[in-house]
Amino acid sequence: YEMQSCDWSSDVCSSDLGVEPTDAGRLAYDAAIKILHLYCDLKSQIHKRSCTVHDEIRIGATYGIGGYLFPRILHLKHTDGCPVNFNATIASVDEVCEQLQSGNLRIGLIEAPPKPEHRKHLYCKAFWKDKLVVVASANNPWGERDAISFDELLAQKVMMINRNEGLWRSIEVALTDAGFDPAQIVFDRTINNMTTIKHAVMEGLGVSILPEPVIASERESGRLHAYDLVGVSFERPLSIAKLLDTELNIDEGWFVDQLQNRDLVEKLLSSRLQAKELVGLVPLEIRRDIAICGSRRNGSIAYGRCHLTQVLFPHVASRENAPDFQRSHRSEERRVGKECRS
């Protein structure tokens, strides 16, 4: 009776009848408090443990997809609220396909058809379509028109991603299907980073062809203009690729299902978050656990721990910008530390 009258919300034993517990009652009360504390601690530990039982998802994305879609994908969480444990590689189409065949990757996100020698080993399925547009600065001579001709494009200095990358392969296919010769386009500059190309175009250094979502905010603000190319359909599929006869585990299958949910992908792409907001909103567990690997050719993405700013803006990690990047990185570390302590 005395135990029933105790205040279980605190460690202080008191009776609503104003009586003191017996020695036996006090002993039982102390034991009950310990049991409650053990129960709460066990519940917390089980919850933490449940967030680590998900399998790692080893995924590769091409530079184009890694430049605008993959950072949005990092927002995904499992149905139990746990962050997705991605181990991601950002590379060319050929590199992603090769790593799928070698078993280093389980899932690939590619923006152009694989080469024949890779295609026979892979199963590919489109999960989304985007559109390429000709991009020019706000003060370009084409003005407010909706489209330009192929000859007008050839008359400009064209900055483009490497000819071996998926973006250029998509352009080649579209131009060839429309009866144009892609070889007529002479690259004034070759840059392996879409964000760098975008900023160079804004500075008036030339024009380019980029995925429409990459320049959405700059287009709305009037800093860039986007044009269709007369007679050319620049819509292209983005595909999920995996090795033939490979069974995906539960978490990999769940992830593929999420990508095939068009409403979900559209929601991810429609978000107007800036890079710094993405870093703040993605759970800290993802930022600690994700391993972003990239090609060593341009030093754009380092092995190991990586913040989303390195995925969205890999050029800031280049040698010439290293001091500024390190300062911003340390500032972000201090901010995260304050969040954790609070």
Short mmCIF file of C-alpha atoms in Angstrom, two decimals:
data_model
loop_
_atom_site.label_atom_id
_atom_site.label_comp_id
_atom_site.label_asym_id
_atom_site.label_seq_id
_atom_site.Cartn_x
_atom_site.Cartn_y
_atom_site.Cartn_z
CA TYR A 1 0.00 0.00 0.00
CA GLU A 2 2.81 2.39 0.85
CA MET A 3 4.53 1.58 -2.48
CA GLN A 4 1.36 2.44 -4.39
CA SER A 5 1.23 5.81 -2.66
CA CYS A 6 4.80 6.83 -3.61
CA ASP A 7 5.52 9.52 -6.18
CA TRP A 8 7.03 7.51 -9.07
CA SER A 9 7.99 10.64 -11.06
CA SER A 10 10.86 11.41 -8.69
CA ASP A 11 13.44 9.64 -6.59
CA VAL A 12 11.86 10.99 -3.40
CA CYS A 13 9.61 8.56 -1.58
CA SER A 14 6.56 10.26 -0.11
CA SER A 15 3.08 9.09 0.78
CA ASP A 16 -0.12 10.95 -0.02
CA LEU A 17 -1.34 9.89 3.44
CA GLY A 18 1.56 11.56 5.22
CA VAL A 19 3.01 8.31 6.55
CA GLU A 20 6.60 7.17 6.40
CA PRO A 21 7.46 3.91 4.64
CA THR A 22 8.79 1.00 6.62
CA ASP A 23 12.36 -0.19 6.15
CA ALA A 24 11.08 -2.96 3.89
CA GLY A 25 8.99 -0.48 1.91
CA ARG A 26 11.97 1.88 1.47
CA LEU A 27 14.14 -1.02 0.31
CA ALA A 28 11.50 -2.07 -2.20
CA TYR A 29 11.12 1.52 -3.37
CA ASP A 30 14.88 1.94 -4.00
CA ALA A 31 14.90 -1.30 -5.98
CA ALA A 32 11.88 -0.16 -8.02
CA ILE A 33 13.60 3.13 -8.89
CA LYS A 34 16.67 1.23 -10.12
CA ILE A 35 14.45 -1.03 -12.22
CA LEU A 36 12.73 1.98 -13.80
CA HIS A 37 16.06 3.60 -14.60
CA LEU A 38 17.34 0.35 -16.11
CA TYR A 39 14.16 0.07 -18.17
CA CYS A 40 14.50 3.62 -19.54
CA ASP A 41 18.19 3.09 -20.32
CA LEU A 42 17.45 -0.25 -22.03
CA LYS A 43 14.71 1.36 -24.13
CA SER A 44 17.11 4.11 -25.22
CA GLN A 45 19.87 1.63 -26.08
CA ILE A 46 17.49 -0.55 -28.09
CA HIS A 47 16.35 2.50 -30.07
CA LYS A 48 19.95 3.49 -30.81
CA ARG A 49 20.82 -0.06 -31.78
CA SER A 50 17.81 -0.26 -34.12
CA CYS A 51 19.23 2.71 -36.06
CA THR A 52 22.43 0.82 -36.87
CA VAL A 53 21.06 -2.49 -38.11
CA HIS A 54 20.39 -1.19 -41.63
CA ASP A 55 22.76 -2.45 -44.29
CA GLU A 56 25.18 -0.11 -46.00
CA ILE A 57 24.08 0.97 -49.48
CA ARG A 58 27.07 1.07 -51.82
CA ILE A 59 25.99 3.37 -54.61
CA GLY A 60 27.70 5.10 -57.52
CA ALA A 61 26.43 8.22 -59.29
CA THR A 62 27.71 9.89 -62.42
CA TYR A 63 29.07 13.44 -62.20
CA GLY A 64 25.86 14.91 -63.64
CA ILE A 65 23.57 13.16 -61.16
CA GLY A 66 26.03 13.74 -58.34
CA GLY A 67 26.00 17.44 -59.15
CA TYR A 68 22.34 18.09 -58.39
CA LEU A 69 20.21 15.02 -57.66
CA PHE A 70 22.29 12.91 -55.32
CA PRO A 71 22.66 15.61 -52.63
CA ARG A 72 18.86 15.73 -52.51
CA ILE A 73 18.68 11.96 -52.19
CA LEU A 74 20.64 12.26 -48.94
CA HIS A 75 17.46 13.59 -47.35
CA LEU A 76 15.95 10.10 -47.46
CA LYS A 77 15.37 8.28 -44.18
CA HIS A 78 14.22 4.77 -43.44
CA THR A 79 10.63 4.29 -42.34
CA ASP A 80 11.82 3.92 -38.74
CA GLY A 81 13.40 7.36 -38.91
CA CYS A 82 16.98 6.12 -39.13
CA PRO A 83 19.30 7.80 -41.66
CA VAL A 84 20.31 5.83 -44.74
CA ASN A 85 23.87 4.53 -44.49
CA PHE A 86 25.22 5.51 -47.91
CA ASN A 87 28.70 4.65 -49.15
CA ALA A 88 28.79 6.68 -52.36
CA THR A 89 31.13 7.06 -55.30
CA ILE A 90 30.86 10.01 -57.72
CA ALA A 91 32.50 9.04 -61.02
CA SER A 92 32.05 8.80 -64.79
CA VAL A 93 29.53 6.45 -66.43
CA ASP A 94 32.29 4.01 -67.39
CA GLU A 95 33.80 4.01 -63.89
CA VAL A 96 30.41 3.41 -62.26
CA CYS A 97 29.70 0.52 -64.66
CA GLU A 98 33.13 -1.02 -64.08
CA GLN A 99 32.72 -0.85 -60.31
CA LEU A 100 29.28 -2.46 -60.58
CA GLN A 101 30.83 -5.33 -62.52
CA SER A 102 33.68 -5.71 -60.03
CA GLY A 103 31.26 -5.79 -57.09
CA ASN A 104 32.59 -2.62 -55.44
CA LEU A 105 29.20 -1.00 -56.03
CA ARG A 106 25.74 -2.51 -55.75
CA ILE A 107 23.63 0.24 -57.33
CA GLY A 108 24.50 2.82 -59.98
CA LEU A 109 22.72 6.03 -61.00
CA ILE A 110 23.71 6.85 -64.57
CA GLU A 111 22.70 9.56 -67.04
CA ALA A 112 23.71 7.93 -70.33
CA PRO A 113 23.54 4.43 -71.83
CA PRO A 114 26.48 2.21 -70.84
CA LYS A 115 28.95 1.13 -73.50
CA PRO A 116 28.09 -2.21 -75.20
CA GLU A 117 30.82 -4.07 -73.29
CA HIS A 118 29.20 -2.97 -70.01
CA ARG A 119 25.56 -3.12 -71.09
CA LYS A 120 25.54 -6.89 -71.52
CA HIS A 121 26.39 -7.33 -67.83
CA LEU A 122 23.97 -4.76 -66.39
CA TYR A 123 20.26 -4.32 -65.85
CA CYS A 124 19.20 -0.69 -66.33
CA LYS A 125 15.83 0.90 -65.66
CA ALA A 126 14.86 4.56 -66.02
CA PHE A 127 13.57 6.20 -62.84
CA TRP A 128 13.41 9.86 -63.88
CA LYS A 129 13.70 12.19 -66.86
CA ASP A 130 15.39 15.55 -66.96
CA LYS A 131 15.94 18.04 -69.76
CA LEU A 132 19.09 19.67 -71.08
CA VAL A 133 19.10 23.33 -72.11
CA VAL A 134 21.54 25.72 -73.72
CA VAL A 135 22.69 28.11 -70.99
CA ALA A 136 23.92 31.68 -71.50
CA SER A 137 24.56 34.74 -69.33
CA ALA A 138 21.90 37.34 -68.63
CA ASN A 139 23.40 39.86 -71.09
CA ASN A 140 23.90 37.47 -74.00
CA PRO A 141 22.88 38.57 -77.54
CA TRP A 142 20.05 36.02 -77.81
CA GLY A 143 17.90 37.99 -75.40
CA GLU A 144 14.55 36.67 -74.17
CA ARG A 145 13.99 34.14 -76.95
CA ASP A 146 12.91 30.60 -76.16
CA ALA A 147 15.14 28.77 -78.65
CA ILE A 148 18.26 29.13 -80.80
CA SER A 149 19.50 27.32 -83.89
CA PHE A 150 22.41 24.88 -84.07
CA ASP A 151 24.37 27.39 -86.19
CA GLU A 152 23.92 30.05 -83.50
CA LEU A 153 25.31 27.64 -80.94
CA LEU A 154 28.36 26.90 -83.12
CA ALA A 155 29.12 30.63 -83.33
CA GLN A 156 29.63 30.84 -79.55
CA LYS A 157 32.45 29.78 -77.25
CA VAL A 158 31.18 26.51 -75.76
CA MET A 159 32.26 25.28 -72.34
CA MET A 160 31.50 21.64 -71.81
CA ILE A 161 32.15 18.73 -69.54
CA ASN A 162 34.64 16.09 -70.71
CA ARG A 163 33.60 14.18 -73.85
CA ASN A 164 33.81 10.89 -71.94
CA GLU A 165 31.23 11.91 -69.35
CA GLY A 166 27.56 10.97 -69.35
CA LEU A 167 26.35 14.54 -69.95
CA TRP A 168 28.20 14.84 -73.26
CA ARG A 169 27.11 11.34 -74.33
CA SER A 170 23.49 12.40 -73.80
CA ILE A 171 24.09 15.49 -75.93
CA GLU A 172 25.72 13.41 -78.67
CA VAL A 173 22.75 11.04 -78.82
CA ALA A 174 20.22 13.89 -78.98
CA LEU A 175 22.10 15.81 -81.69
CA THR A 176 22.71 12.69 -83.80
CA ASP A 177 19.04 11.68 -83.58
CA ALA A 178 18.10 15.19 -84.79
CA GLY A 179 20.46 14.95 -87.77
CA PHE A 180 23.22 17.23 -86.48
CA ASP A 181 26.92 16.42 -86.20
CA PRO A 182 28.11 16.73 -82.57
CA ALA A 183 31.73 16.84 -83.78
CA GLN A 184 31.06 20.34 -85.16
CA ILE A 185 30.92 21.70 -81.60
CA VAL A 186 34.41 22.88 -80.69
CA PHE A 187 35.02 23.12 -76.96
CA ASP A 188 36.55 26.43 -75.91
CA ARG A 189 37.05 25.02 -72.40
CA THR A 190 36.63 21.54 -70.91
CA ILE A 191 35.63 21.59 -67.26
CA ASN A 192 34.68 18.48 -65.29
CA ASN A 193 32.35 20.27 -62.89
CA MET A 194 28.89 21.58 -63.72
CA THR A 195 28.88 24.18 -60.94
CA THR A 196 32.13 25.67 -62.23
CA ILE A 197 30.71 25.74 -65.77
CA LYS A 198 27.57 27.46 -64.49
CA HIS A 199 29.52 30.21 -62.75
CA ALA A 200 31.78 30.69 -65.77
CA VAL A 201 28.71 31.16 -67.97
CA MET A 202 27.33 33.74 -65.53
CA GLU A 203 30.62 35.62 -65.90
CA GLY A 204 30.05 35.76 -69.66
CA LEU A 205 32.95 33.47 -70.58
CA GLY A 206 30.84 31.39 -72.97
CA VAL A 207 27.74 29.20 -73.22
CA SER A 208 27.08 25.58 -72.27
CA ILE A 209 24.50 22.80 -72.26
CA LEU A 210 23.42 21.72 -68.77
CA PRO A 211 20.54 19.90 -67.04
CA GLU A 212 17.68 22.33 -66.45
CA PRO A 213 17.43 21.68 -62.67
CA VAL A 214 21.08 22.70 -62.22
CA ILE A 215 20.37 26.29 -63.25
CA ALA A 216 16.80 26.60 -61.91
CA SER A 217 17.52 29.19 -59.19
CA GLU A 218 19.84 31.27 -61.42
CA ARG A 219 17.22 31.22 -64.16
CA GLU A 220 14.50 32.43 -61.81
CA SER A 221 16.73 35.23 -60.50
CA GLY A 222 17.60 36.36 -64.04
CA ARG A 223 21.32 35.60 -63.75
CA LEU A 224 21.15 32.96 -66.50
CA HIS A 225 18.97 32.38 -69.55
CA ALA A 226 18.03 28.92 -70.83
CA TYR A 227 17.23 28.11 -74.45
CA ASP A 228 15.97 25.10 -76.35
CA LEU A 229 17.86 24.01 -79.46
CA VAL A 230 15.60 24.11 -82.52
CA GLY A 231 14.86 20.62 -83.83
CA VAL A 232 16.54 18.80 -80.92
CA SER A 233 14.81 16.93 -78.09
CA PHE A 234 17.08 17.21 -75.07
CA GLU A 235 14.94 15.12 -72.73
CA ARG A 236 16.92 12.18 -71.39
CA PRO A 237 16.30 9.31 -68.96
CA LEU A 238 18.21 8.88 -65.71
CA SER A 239 18.60 5.20 -64.91
CA ILE A 240 19.20 2.82 -62.03
CA ALA A 241 21.78 0.17 -62.91
CA LYS A 242 22.75 -3.07 -61.19
CA LEU A 243 24.61 -6.21 -62.09
CA LEU A 244 22.48 -8.84 -63.85
CA ASP A 245 21.30 -11.72 -61.65
CA THR A 246 22.18 -9.78 -58.50
CA GLU A 247 19.60 -9.87 -55.72
CA LEU A 248 19.35 -6.64 -53.75
CA ASN A 249 19.07 -6.85 -49.96
CA ILE A 250 16.11 -5.36 -48.09
CA ASP A 251 17.60 -1.87 -47.67
CA GLU A 252 18.86 -1.70 -51.26
CA GLY A 253 15.46 -2.79 -52.55
CA TRP A 254 13.77 -0.17 -50.35
CA PHE A 255 16.07 2.53 -51.75
CA VAL A 256 15.35 1.54 -55.36
CA ASP A 257 11.62 1.66 -54.60
CA GLN A 258 12.01 5.20 -53.25
CA LEU A 259 13.76 6.36 -56.44
CA GLN A 260 10.95 4.91 -58.56
CA ASN A 261 8.40 6.97 -56.63
CA ARG A 262 8.04 9.92 -59.02
CA ASP A 263 6.20 12.07 -56.48
CA LEU A 264 9.03 11.63 -53.99
CA VAL A 265 11.79 12.46 -56.51
CA GLU A 266 9.85 15.50 -57.68
CA LYS A 267 9.53 16.64 -54.09
CA LEU A 268 13.27 16.28 -53.54
CA LEU A 269 14.08 18.24 -56.69
CA SER A 270 11.55 20.99 -56.01
CA SER A 271 13.17 21.88 -52.69
CA ARG A 272 14.73 25.36 -52.78
CA LEU A 273 17.37 24.66 -50.17
CA GLN A 274 20.82 26.20 -50.47
CA ALA A 275 23.98 24.16 -49.91
CA LYS A 276 24.49 25.43 -46.34
CA GLU A 277 20.88 24.59 -45.50
CA LEU A 278 21.32 21.09 -46.88
CA VAL A 279 24.25 20.54 -44.55
CA GLY A 280 22.18 21.68 -41.59
CA LEU A 281 19.10 19.63 -42.39
CA VAL A 282 20.73 16.32 -43.24
CA PRO A 283 21.00 14.30 -39.99
CA LEU A 284 24.44 14.39 -38.38
CA GLU A 285 24.62 10.59 -38.55
CA ILE A 286 24.64 10.80 -42.35
CA ARG A 287 27.35 13.44 -42.35
CA ARG A 288 29.53 11.30 -40.11
CA ASP A 289 28.98 7.99 -41.86
CA ILE A 290 28.86 8.83 -45.56
CA ALA A 291 32.02 8.10 -47.51
CA ILE A 292 32.23 10.06 -50.74
CA CYS A 293 34.83 8.81 -53.19
CA GLY A 294 35.76 10.48 -56.44
CA SER A 295 38.19 10.49 -59.30
CA ARG A 296 41.71 11.58 -58.42
CA ARG A 297 42.13 13.28 -61.78
CA ASN A 298 40.72 16.64 -60.72
CA GLY A 299 40.98 16.21 -56.97
CA SER A 300 37.36 17.30 -56.75
CA ILE A 301 36.19 14.91 -54.07
CA ALA A 302 38.47 13.46 -51.43
CA TYR A 303 38.27 9.98 -49.99
CA GLY A 304 36.76 9.60 -46.54
CA ARG A 305 34.65 12.02 -44.57
CA CYS A 306 32.96 14.65 -46.69
CA HIS A 307 30.38 17.43 -46.24
CA LEU A 308 27.63 18.04 -48.75
CA THR A 309 29.30 21.24 -49.91
CA GLN A 310 31.98 19.01 -51.45
CA VAL A 311 29.29 17.11 -53.37
CA LEU A 312 27.45 20.23 -54.54
CA PHE A 313 30.52 22.40 -55.11
CA PRO A 314 33.53 20.06 -55.53
CA HIS A 315 35.61 22.86 -57.06
CA VAL A 316 35.89 24.65 -53.72
CA ALA A 317 38.10 21.79 -52.52
CA SER A 318 40.66 22.33 -55.26
CA ARG A 319 44.20 23.29 -54.31
CA GLU A 320 43.90 26.92 -55.31
CA ASN A 321 40.84 27.35 -53.08
CA ALA A 322 42.01 25.11 -50.25
CA PRO A 323 42.57 27.86 -47.58
CA ASP A 324 39.06 29.30 -48.01
CA PHE A 325 37.53 25.84 -47.97
CA GLN A 326 39.43 24.85 -44.84
CA ARG A 327 38.28 27.99 -43.03
CA SER A 328 34.63 27.36 -43.95
CA HIS A 329 35.04 23.67 -43.03
CA ARG A 330 36.39 24.54 -39.56
CA SER A 331 33.59 27.07 -39.07
CA GLU A 332 31.03 24.40 -39.93
CA GLU A 333 32.68 21.96 -37.51
CA ARG A 334 32.37 24.52 -34.70
CA ARG A 335 28.71 25.12 -35.55
CA VAL A 336 27.97 21.38 -35.53
CA GLY A 337 29.77 21.06 -32.20
CA LYS A 338 27.54 23.71 -30.67
CA GLU A 339 24.45 21.90 -32.03
CA CYS A 340 25.58 18.64 -30.47
CA ARG A 341 26.27 20.25 -27.08
CA SER A 342 22.92 22.03 -27.07
#
